[in-house]
Short mmCIF file of C-alpha atoms and ligand atoms in Angstrom, two decimals:
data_model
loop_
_atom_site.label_atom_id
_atom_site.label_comp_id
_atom_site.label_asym_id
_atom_site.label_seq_id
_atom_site.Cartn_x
_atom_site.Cartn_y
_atom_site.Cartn_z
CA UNK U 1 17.17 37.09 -38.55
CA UNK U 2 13.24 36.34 -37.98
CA UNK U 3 14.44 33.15 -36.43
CA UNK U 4 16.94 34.59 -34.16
CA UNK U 5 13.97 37.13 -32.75
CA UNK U 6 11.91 34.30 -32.24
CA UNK U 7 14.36 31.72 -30.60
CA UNK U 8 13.41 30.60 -26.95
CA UNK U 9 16.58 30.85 -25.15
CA UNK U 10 15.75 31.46 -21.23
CA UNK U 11 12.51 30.14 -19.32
CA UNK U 12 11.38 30.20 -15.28
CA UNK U 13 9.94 27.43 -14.26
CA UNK U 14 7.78 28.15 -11.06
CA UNK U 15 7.08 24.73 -8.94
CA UNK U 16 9.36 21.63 -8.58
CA UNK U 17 6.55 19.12 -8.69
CA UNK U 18 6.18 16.23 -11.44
CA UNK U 19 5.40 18.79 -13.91
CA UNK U 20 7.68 21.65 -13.53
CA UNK U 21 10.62 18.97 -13.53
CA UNK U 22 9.79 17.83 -16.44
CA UNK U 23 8.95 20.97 -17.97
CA UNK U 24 12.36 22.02 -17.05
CA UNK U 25 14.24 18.78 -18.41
CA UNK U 26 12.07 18.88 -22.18
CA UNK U 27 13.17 22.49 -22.41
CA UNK U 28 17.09 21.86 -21.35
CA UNK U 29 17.07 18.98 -23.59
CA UNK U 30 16.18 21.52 -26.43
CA UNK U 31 18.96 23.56 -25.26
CA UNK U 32 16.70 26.26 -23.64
CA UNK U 33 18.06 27.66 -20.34
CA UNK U 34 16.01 27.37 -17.24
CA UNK U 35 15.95 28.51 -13.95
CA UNK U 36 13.13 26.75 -11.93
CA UNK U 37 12.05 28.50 -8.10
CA UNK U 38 10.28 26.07 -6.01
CA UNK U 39 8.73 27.25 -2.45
CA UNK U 40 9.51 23.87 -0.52
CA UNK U 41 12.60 24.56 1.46
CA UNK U 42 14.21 20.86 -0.36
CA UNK U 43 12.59 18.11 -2.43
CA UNK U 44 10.39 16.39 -0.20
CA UNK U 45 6.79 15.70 -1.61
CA UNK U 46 4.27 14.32 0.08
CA UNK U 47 1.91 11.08 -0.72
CA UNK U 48 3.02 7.40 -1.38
CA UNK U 49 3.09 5.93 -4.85
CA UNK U 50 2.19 7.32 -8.08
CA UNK U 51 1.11 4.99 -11.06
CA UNK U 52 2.46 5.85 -14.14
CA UNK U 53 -0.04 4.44 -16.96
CA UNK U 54 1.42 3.78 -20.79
CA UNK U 55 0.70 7.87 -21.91
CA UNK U 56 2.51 8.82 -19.07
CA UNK U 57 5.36 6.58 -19.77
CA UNK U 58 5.19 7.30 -23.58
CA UNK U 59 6.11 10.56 -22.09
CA UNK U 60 8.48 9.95 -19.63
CA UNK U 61 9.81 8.05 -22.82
CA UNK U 62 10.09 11.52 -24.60
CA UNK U 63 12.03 13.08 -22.10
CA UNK U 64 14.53 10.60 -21.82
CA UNK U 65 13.37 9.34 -18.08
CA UNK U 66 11.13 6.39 -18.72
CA UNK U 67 14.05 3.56 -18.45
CA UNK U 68 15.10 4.93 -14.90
CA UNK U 69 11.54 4.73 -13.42
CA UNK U 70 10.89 1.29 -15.11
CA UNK U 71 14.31 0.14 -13.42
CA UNK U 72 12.54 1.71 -9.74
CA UNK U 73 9.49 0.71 -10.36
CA UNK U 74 6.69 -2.48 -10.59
CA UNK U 75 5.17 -3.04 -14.16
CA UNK U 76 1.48 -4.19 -14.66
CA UNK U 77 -0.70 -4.87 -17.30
CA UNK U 78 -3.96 -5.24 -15.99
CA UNK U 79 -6.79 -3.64 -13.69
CA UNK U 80 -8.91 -6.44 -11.96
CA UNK U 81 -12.28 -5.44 -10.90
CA UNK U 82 -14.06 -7.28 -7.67
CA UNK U 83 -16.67 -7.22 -5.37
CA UNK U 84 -16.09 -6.22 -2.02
CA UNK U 85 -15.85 -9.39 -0.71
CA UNK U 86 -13.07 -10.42 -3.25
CA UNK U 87 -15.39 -12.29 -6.03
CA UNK U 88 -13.78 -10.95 -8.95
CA UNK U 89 -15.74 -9.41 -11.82
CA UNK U 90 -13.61 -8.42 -14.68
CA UNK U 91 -10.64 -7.59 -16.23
CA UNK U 92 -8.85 -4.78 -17.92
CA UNK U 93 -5.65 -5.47 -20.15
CA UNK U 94 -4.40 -2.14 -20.71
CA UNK U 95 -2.92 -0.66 -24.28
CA UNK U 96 1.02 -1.04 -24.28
CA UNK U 97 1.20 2.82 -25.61
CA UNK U 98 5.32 3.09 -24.84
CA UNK U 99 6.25 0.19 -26.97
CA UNK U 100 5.36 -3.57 -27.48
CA UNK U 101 7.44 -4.72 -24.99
CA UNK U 102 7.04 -1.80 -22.10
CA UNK U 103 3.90 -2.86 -19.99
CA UNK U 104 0.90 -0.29 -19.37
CA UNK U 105 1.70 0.70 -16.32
CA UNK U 106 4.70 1.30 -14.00
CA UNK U 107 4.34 1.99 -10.28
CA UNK U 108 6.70 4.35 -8.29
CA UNK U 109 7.54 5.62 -4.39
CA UNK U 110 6.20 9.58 -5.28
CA UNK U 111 9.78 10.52 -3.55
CA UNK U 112 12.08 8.05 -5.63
CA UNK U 113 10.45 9.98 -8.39
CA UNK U 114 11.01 12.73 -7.53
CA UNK U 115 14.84 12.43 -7.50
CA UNK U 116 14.80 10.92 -10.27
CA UNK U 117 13.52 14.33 -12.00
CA UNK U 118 15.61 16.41 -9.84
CA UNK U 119 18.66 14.12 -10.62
CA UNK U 120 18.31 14.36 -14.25
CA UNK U 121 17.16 18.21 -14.21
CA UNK U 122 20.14 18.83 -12.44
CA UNK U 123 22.74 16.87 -14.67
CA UNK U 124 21.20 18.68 -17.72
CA UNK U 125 22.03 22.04 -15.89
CA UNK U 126 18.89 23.49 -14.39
CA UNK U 127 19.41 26.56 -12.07
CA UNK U 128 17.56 25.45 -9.00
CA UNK U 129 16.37 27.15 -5.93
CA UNK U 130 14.74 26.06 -2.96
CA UNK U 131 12.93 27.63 -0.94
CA UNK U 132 12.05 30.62 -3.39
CA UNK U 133 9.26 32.14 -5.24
CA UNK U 134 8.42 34.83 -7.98
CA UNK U 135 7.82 37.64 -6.29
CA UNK U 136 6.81 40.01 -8.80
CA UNK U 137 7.38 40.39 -12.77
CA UNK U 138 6.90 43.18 -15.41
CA UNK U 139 6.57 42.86 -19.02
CA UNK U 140 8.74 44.36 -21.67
CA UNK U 141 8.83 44.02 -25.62
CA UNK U 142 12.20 41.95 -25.33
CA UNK U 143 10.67 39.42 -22.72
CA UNK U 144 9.38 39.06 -18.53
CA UNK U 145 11.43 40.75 -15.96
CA UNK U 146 11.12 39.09 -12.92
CA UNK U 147 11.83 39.67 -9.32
CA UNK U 148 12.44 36.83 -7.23
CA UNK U 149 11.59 36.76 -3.18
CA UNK U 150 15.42 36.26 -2.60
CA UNK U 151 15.89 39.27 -4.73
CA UNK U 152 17.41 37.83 -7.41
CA UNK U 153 15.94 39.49 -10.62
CA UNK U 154 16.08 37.91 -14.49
CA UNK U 155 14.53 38.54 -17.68
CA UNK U 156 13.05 35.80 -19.37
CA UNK U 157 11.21 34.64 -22.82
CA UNK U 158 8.13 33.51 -20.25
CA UNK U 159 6.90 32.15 -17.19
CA UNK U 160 5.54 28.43 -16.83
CA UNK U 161 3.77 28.16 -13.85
CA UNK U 162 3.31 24.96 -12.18
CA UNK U 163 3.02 25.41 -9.05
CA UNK U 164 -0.15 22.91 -8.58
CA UNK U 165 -3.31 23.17 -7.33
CA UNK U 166 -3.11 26.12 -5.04
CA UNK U 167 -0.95 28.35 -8.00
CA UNK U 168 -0.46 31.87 -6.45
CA UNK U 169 0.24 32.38 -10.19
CA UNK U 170 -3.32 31.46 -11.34
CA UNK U 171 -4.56 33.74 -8.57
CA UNK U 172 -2.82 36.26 -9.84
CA UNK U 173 -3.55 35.93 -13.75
CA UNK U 174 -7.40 35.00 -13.68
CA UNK U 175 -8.25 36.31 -10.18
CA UNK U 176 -9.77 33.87 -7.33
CA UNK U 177 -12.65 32.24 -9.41
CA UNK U 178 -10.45 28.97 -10.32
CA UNK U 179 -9.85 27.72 -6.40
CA UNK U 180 -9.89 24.06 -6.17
CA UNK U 181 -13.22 22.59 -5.87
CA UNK U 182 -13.77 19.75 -3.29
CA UNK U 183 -15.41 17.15 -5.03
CA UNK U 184 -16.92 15.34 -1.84
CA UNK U 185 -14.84 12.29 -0.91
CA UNK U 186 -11.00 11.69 -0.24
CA UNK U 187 -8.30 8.97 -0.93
CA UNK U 188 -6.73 7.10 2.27
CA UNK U 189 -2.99 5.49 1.44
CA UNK U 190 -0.87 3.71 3.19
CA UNK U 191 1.99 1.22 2.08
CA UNK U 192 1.62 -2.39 2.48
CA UNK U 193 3.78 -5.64 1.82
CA UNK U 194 3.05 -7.21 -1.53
CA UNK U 195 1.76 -10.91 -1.66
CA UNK U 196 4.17 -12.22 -4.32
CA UNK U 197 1.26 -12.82 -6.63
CA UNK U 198 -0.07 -9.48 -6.84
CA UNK U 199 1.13 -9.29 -10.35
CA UNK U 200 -1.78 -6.77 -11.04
CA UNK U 201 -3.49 -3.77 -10.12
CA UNK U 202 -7.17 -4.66 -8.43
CA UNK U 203 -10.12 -2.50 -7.87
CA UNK U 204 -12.31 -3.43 -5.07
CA UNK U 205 -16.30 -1.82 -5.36
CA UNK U 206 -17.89 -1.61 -2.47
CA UNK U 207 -20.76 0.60 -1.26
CA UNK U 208 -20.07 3.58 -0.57
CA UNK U 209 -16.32 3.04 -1.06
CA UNK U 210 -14.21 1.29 -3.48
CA UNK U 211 -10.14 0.58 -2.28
CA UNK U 212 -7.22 -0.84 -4.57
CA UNK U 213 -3.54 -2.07 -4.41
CA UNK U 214 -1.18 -0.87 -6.35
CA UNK U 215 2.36 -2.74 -6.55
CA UNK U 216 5.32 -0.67 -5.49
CA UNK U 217 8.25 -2.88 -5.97
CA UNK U 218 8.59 -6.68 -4.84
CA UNK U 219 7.86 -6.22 -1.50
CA UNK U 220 5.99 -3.58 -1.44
CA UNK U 221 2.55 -2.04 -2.25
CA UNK U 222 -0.03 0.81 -1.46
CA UNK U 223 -3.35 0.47 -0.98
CA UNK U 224 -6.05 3.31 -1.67
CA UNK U 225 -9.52 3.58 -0.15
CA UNK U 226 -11.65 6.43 -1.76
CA UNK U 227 -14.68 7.23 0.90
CA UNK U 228 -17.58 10.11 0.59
CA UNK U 229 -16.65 12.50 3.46
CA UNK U 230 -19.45 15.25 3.39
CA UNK U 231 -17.89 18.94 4.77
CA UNK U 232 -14.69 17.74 4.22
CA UNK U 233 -13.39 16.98 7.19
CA UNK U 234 -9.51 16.91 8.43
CA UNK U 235 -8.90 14.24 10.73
CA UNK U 236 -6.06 14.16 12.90
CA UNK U 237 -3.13 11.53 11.99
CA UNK U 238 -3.51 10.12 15.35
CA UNK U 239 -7.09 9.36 13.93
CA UNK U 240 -5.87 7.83 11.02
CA UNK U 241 -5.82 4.34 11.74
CA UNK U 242 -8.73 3.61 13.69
CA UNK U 243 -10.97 6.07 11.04
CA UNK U 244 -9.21 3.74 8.27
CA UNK U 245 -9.81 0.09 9.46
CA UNK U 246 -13.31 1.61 9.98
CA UNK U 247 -13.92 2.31 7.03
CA UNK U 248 -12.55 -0.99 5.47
CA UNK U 249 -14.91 -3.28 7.32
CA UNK U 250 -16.75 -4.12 4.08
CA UNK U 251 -13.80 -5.66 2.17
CA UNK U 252 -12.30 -8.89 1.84
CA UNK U 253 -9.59 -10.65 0.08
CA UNK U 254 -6.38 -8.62 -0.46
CA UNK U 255 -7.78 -5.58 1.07
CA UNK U 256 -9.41 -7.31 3.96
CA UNK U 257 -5.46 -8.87 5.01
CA UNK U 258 -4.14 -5.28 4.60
CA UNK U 259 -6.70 -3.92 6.66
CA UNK U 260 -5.78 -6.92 9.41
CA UNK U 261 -1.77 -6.51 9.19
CA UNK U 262 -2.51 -2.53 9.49
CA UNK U 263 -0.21 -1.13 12.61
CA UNK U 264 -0.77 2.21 14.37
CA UNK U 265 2.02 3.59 14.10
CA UNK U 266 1.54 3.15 9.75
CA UNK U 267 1.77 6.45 7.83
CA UNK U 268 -1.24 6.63 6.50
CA UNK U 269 -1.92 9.57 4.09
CA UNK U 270 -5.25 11.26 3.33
CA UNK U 271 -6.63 13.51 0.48
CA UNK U 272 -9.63 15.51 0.01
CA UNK U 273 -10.26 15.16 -3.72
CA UNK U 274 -10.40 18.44 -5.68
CA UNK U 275 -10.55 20.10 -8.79
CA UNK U 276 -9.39 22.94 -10.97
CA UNK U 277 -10.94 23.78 -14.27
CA UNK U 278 -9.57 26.58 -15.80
CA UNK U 279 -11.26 27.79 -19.52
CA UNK U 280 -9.00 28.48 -22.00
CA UNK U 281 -6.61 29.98 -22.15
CA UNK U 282 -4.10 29.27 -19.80
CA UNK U 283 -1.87 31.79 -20.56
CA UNK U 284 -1.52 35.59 -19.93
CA UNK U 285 1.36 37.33 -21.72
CA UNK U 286 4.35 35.63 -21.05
CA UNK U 287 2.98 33.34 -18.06
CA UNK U 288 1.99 29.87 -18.88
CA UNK U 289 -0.38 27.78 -16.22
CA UNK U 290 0.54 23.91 -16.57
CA UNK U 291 -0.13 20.77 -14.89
CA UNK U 292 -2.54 21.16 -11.21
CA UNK U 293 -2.20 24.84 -11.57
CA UNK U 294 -4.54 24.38 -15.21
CA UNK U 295 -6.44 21.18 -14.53
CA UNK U 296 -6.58 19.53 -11.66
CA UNK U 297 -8.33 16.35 -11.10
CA UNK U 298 -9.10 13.19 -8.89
CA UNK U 299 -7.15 9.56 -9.02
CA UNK U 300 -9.51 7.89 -10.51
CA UNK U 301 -7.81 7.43 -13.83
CA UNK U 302 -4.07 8.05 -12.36
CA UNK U 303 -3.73 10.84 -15.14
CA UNK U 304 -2.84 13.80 -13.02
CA UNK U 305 0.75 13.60 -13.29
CA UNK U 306 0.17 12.00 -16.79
CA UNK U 307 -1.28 15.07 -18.32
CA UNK U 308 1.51 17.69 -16.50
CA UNK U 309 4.43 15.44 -18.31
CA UNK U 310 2.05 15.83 -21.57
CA UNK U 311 2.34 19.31 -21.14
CA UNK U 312 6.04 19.43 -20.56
CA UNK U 313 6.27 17.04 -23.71
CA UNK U 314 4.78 19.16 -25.56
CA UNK U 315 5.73 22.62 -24.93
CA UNK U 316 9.13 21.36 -25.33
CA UNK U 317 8.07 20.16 -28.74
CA UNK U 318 6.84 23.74 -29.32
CA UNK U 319 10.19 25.34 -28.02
CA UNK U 320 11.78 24.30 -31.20
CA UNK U 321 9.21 25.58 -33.64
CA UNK U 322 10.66 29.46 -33.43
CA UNK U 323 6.90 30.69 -32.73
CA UNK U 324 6.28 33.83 -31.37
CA UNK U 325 5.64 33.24 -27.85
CA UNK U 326 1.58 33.65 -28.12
CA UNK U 327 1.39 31.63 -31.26
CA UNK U 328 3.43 29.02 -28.92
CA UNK U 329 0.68 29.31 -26.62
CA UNK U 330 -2.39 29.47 -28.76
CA UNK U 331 -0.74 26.05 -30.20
CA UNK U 332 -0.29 24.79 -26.85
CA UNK U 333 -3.71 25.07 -25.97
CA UNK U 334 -4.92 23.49 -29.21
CA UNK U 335 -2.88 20.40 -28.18
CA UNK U 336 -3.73 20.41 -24.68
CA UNK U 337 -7.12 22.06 -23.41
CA UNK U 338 -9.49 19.42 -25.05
CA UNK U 339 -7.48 16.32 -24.21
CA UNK U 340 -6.95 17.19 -20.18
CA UNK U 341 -10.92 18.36 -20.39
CA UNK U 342 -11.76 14.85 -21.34
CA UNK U 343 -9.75 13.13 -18.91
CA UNK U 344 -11.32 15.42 -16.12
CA UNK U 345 -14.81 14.57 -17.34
CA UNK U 346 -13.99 10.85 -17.66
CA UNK U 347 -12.11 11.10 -14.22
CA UNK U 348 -15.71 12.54 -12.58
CA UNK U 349 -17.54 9.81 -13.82
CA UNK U 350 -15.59 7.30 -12.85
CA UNK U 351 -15.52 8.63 -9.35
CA UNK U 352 -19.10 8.94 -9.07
CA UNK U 353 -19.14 5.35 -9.97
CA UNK U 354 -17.29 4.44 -7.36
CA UNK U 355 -19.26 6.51 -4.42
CA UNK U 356 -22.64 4.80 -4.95
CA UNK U 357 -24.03 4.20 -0.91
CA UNK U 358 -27.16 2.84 -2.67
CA UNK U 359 -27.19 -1.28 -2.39
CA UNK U 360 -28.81 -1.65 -5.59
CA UNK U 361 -27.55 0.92 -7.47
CA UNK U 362 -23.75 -0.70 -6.19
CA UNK U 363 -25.04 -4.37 -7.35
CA UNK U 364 -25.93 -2.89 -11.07
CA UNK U 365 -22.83 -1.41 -11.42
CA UNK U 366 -20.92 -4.74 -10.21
CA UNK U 367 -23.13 -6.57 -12.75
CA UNK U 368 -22.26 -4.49 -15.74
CA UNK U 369 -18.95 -4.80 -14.83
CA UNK U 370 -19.33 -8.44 -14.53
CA UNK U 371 -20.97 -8.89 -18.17
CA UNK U 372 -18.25 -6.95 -20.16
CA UNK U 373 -16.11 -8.39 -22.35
CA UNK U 374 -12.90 -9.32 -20.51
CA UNK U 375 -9.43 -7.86 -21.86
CA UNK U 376 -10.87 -5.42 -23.76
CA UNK U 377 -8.63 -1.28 -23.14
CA UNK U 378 -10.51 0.92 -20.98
CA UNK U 379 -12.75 3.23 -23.03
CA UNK U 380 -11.14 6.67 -22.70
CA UNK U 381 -7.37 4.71 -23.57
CA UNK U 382 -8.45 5.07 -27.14
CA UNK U 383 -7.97 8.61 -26.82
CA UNK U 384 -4.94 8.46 -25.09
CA UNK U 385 -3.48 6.27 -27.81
CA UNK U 386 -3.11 9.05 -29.94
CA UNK U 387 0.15 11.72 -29.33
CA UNK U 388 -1.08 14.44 -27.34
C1 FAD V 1 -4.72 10.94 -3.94
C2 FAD V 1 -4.09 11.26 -5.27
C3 FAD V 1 -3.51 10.26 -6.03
C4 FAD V 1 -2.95 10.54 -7.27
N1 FAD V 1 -2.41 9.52 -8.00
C5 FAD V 1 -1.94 9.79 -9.23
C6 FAD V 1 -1.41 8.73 -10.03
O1 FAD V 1 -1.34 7.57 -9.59
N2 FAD V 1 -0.95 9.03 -11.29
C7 FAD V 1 -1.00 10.31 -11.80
O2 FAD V 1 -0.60 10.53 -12.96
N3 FAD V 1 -1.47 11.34 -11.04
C8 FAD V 1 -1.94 11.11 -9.78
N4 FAD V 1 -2.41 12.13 -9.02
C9 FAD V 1 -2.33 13.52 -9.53
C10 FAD V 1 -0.91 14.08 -9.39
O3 FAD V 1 -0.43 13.95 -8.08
C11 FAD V 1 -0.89 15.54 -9.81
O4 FAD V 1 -1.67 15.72 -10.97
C12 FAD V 1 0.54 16.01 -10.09
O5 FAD V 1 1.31 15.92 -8.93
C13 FAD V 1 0.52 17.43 -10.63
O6 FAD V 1 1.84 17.88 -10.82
P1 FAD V 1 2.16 19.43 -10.76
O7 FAD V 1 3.62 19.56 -11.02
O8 FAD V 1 1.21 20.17 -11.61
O9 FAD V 1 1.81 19.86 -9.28
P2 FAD V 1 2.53 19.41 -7.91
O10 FAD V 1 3.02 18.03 -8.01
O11 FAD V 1 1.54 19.76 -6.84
O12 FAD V 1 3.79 20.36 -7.79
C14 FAD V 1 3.66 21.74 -7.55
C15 FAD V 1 4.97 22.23 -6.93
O13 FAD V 1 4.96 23.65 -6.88
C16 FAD V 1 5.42 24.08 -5.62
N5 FAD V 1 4.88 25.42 -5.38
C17 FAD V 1 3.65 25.77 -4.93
N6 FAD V 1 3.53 27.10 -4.90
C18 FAD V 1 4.70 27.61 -5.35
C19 FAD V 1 5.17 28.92 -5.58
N7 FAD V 1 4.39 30.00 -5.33
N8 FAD V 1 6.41 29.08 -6.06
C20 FAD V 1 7.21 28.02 -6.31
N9 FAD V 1 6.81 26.74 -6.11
C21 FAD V 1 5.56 26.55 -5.66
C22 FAD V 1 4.93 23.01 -4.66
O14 FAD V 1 5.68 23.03 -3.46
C23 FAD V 1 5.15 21.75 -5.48
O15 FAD V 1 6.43 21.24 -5.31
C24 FAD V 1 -2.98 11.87 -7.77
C25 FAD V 1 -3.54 12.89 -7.01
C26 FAD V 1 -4.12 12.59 -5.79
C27 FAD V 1 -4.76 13.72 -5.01
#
């Protein structure tokens, strides 16, 4: 009978992104219902690729996904670091955390993702709509009544909010003292054709800047720039392309045949990076704050997206337990709060690493890089090698 009063059996997800969909497939697989609002009219997001390190995948793995993104996407192993000009300094071999033969990283198109989620949300019988949000909700001893802002209304065992960075949820739980925090410099993408031995991921540091490619698929790529823009400007796409090749004068190699082959008319995409750090809890009542909405941080590790599939992972884990819904939450946090609080520390520094306009302070950096010991796992993977 305690079971029964304590089964999860209903859940609103609010937010489509990487982490709500996955919220929403973890708890359908554990045959919770779910109806999941997102604002966007369809499923459209916005960027260019998304890598998808081995946590993430170990994930992915979880939730029954990872196999269709590996079949979509390009599979490296290593980071190469270089100078600007192309000299190369070192190189990462990254932990195979999803299984001996899955490699440490897969690269996807952010849309192509996307329907994959939606795809396999929807075959698992998620109640979708577009274009909708919560509008209100009310608590009661038997669950969260909630009003939606097509009128709909539903009573649920709780909320998870992932609604990312800007969360009108968090707003409304812990009042306007958690707004994203720009962090002082911005990431410029646009896809490019992949030289057929990019078999790799590689890191360029220059001063002031560092910029990447990232392998898409066999033809394709995306490169990233990451450039200090004090007062964080917005710039105009129409601006894009001449601020971009600009701002890739230093670079050579790879980068510098990207930056060549660049057309006008490119989409090139631009972020302000920014930050959410929310103390614990993340929870109020019934509403749960995942993904963005909780913790928030820059690209520097590609763990974003990584830590919101940790969190559906796990909650979904925690579905099953028949907890009361706050001692699902307290346990929740004990799995989650330190872990994605590491990863945004270790995410800052790595940034700041990268934003060095100081010559000398650049070629110190490039020489410590230079003297490690080659093929050796990044130091924060050791962390991530353990189950969230
Ligand atoms: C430049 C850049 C590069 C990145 N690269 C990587 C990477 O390579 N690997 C990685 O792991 N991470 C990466 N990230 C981080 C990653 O994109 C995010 O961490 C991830 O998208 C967070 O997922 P989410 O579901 O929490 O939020 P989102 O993906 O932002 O999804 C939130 C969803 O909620 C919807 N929404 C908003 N408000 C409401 C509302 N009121 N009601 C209903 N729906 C609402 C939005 O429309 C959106 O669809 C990168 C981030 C940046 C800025």
């Amino acid at each position: 009978m305690a079971q029964d009063m304590t089964r999860i059996t209903k859940v609103l997800v609010a937010g489509g992104g990487i982490g709500g969909l996955c919220t929403a497939i973890g708890l359908l697989r554990k045959g919770v219902a779910v109806d999941l609002v997102e604002i966007k009219p369809q499923n459209t997001p916005l960027g260019v690729g998304i890598i998808q390190p081995a946590n993430a995948l170990r994930a992915l793995d979880d939730l029954g996904v990872m196999d269709k993104c590996l079949a979509v996407g390009f599979q490296v192993d290593e980071w190469r670091y270089f100078e600007a000009d192309g000299t190369h300094l070192h190189t990462f071999k990254s932990m195979r955390l999803a299984g001996p033969e899955i490699p440490a990283y897969n690269a996807v198109a952010r849309p192509v993702l996307a329907a994959i989620l939606l795809d396999t949300a929807q075959a698992l019988g998620v109640n979708i709509r577009f274009g909708v949000q919560i509008d209100d909700f009310v608590e009661t001893d038997k669950g969260i009544d909630v009003t939606l802002s097509n009128g709909e209304q539903g009573r649920y065992d709780f909320i998870v909010g992932s609604e990312g960075i800007r969360s009108p949820l968090r707003r409304r739980l812990f009042g306007d003292g958690y707004e994203p925090e720009y962090l002082g410099h911005s990431v410029w993408r646009v896809n490019a054709q992949r030289p057929p031995d990019l078999t790799y991921q590689p890191m360029f540091w220059g001063v002031g800047s560092k910029a990447g490619l990232i392998p898409l698929s066999d033809s394709t790529m995306y490169l990233l720039l990451v450039t200090d823009e004090p007062g964080n400007p917005f710039y105009e796409e129409s601006l894009r392309y001449d601020l971009l090749k600009e701002r890739l004068q230093q670079f050579g190699g790879y980068i510098g045949e990207v930056r060549d082959n660049m057309r006008p008319d490119d989409n090139i995409v631009y972020t302000p990076v920014e930050e959410v750090r929310l103390p614990s809890p993340w929870f109020k009542g019934r509403v749960l704050l995942i993904g963005d909405a909780a913790h928030a941080g820059g690209p520097h590790l590609s763990q974003g997206a990584a830590m919101a599939i940790e969190d559906a992972v796990v909650l979904s884990e925690l579905v099953e337990k028949r907890l009361s819904v706050p001692d699902m939450f307290v346990q929740f946090m004990e799995r989650r709060f330190e872990r994605c609080r590491f990863i945004q520390d270790t995410t800052r520094a790595v940034g700041e690493a990268g934003r060095s306009s100081d010559p000398e302070v650049c070629a110190t950096r490039n020489a410590n890089f230079k003297n490690m010991q080659h093929n050796v796992p990044r130091p924060h993977e050791g962390v991530l090698a353990q189950r969230p």
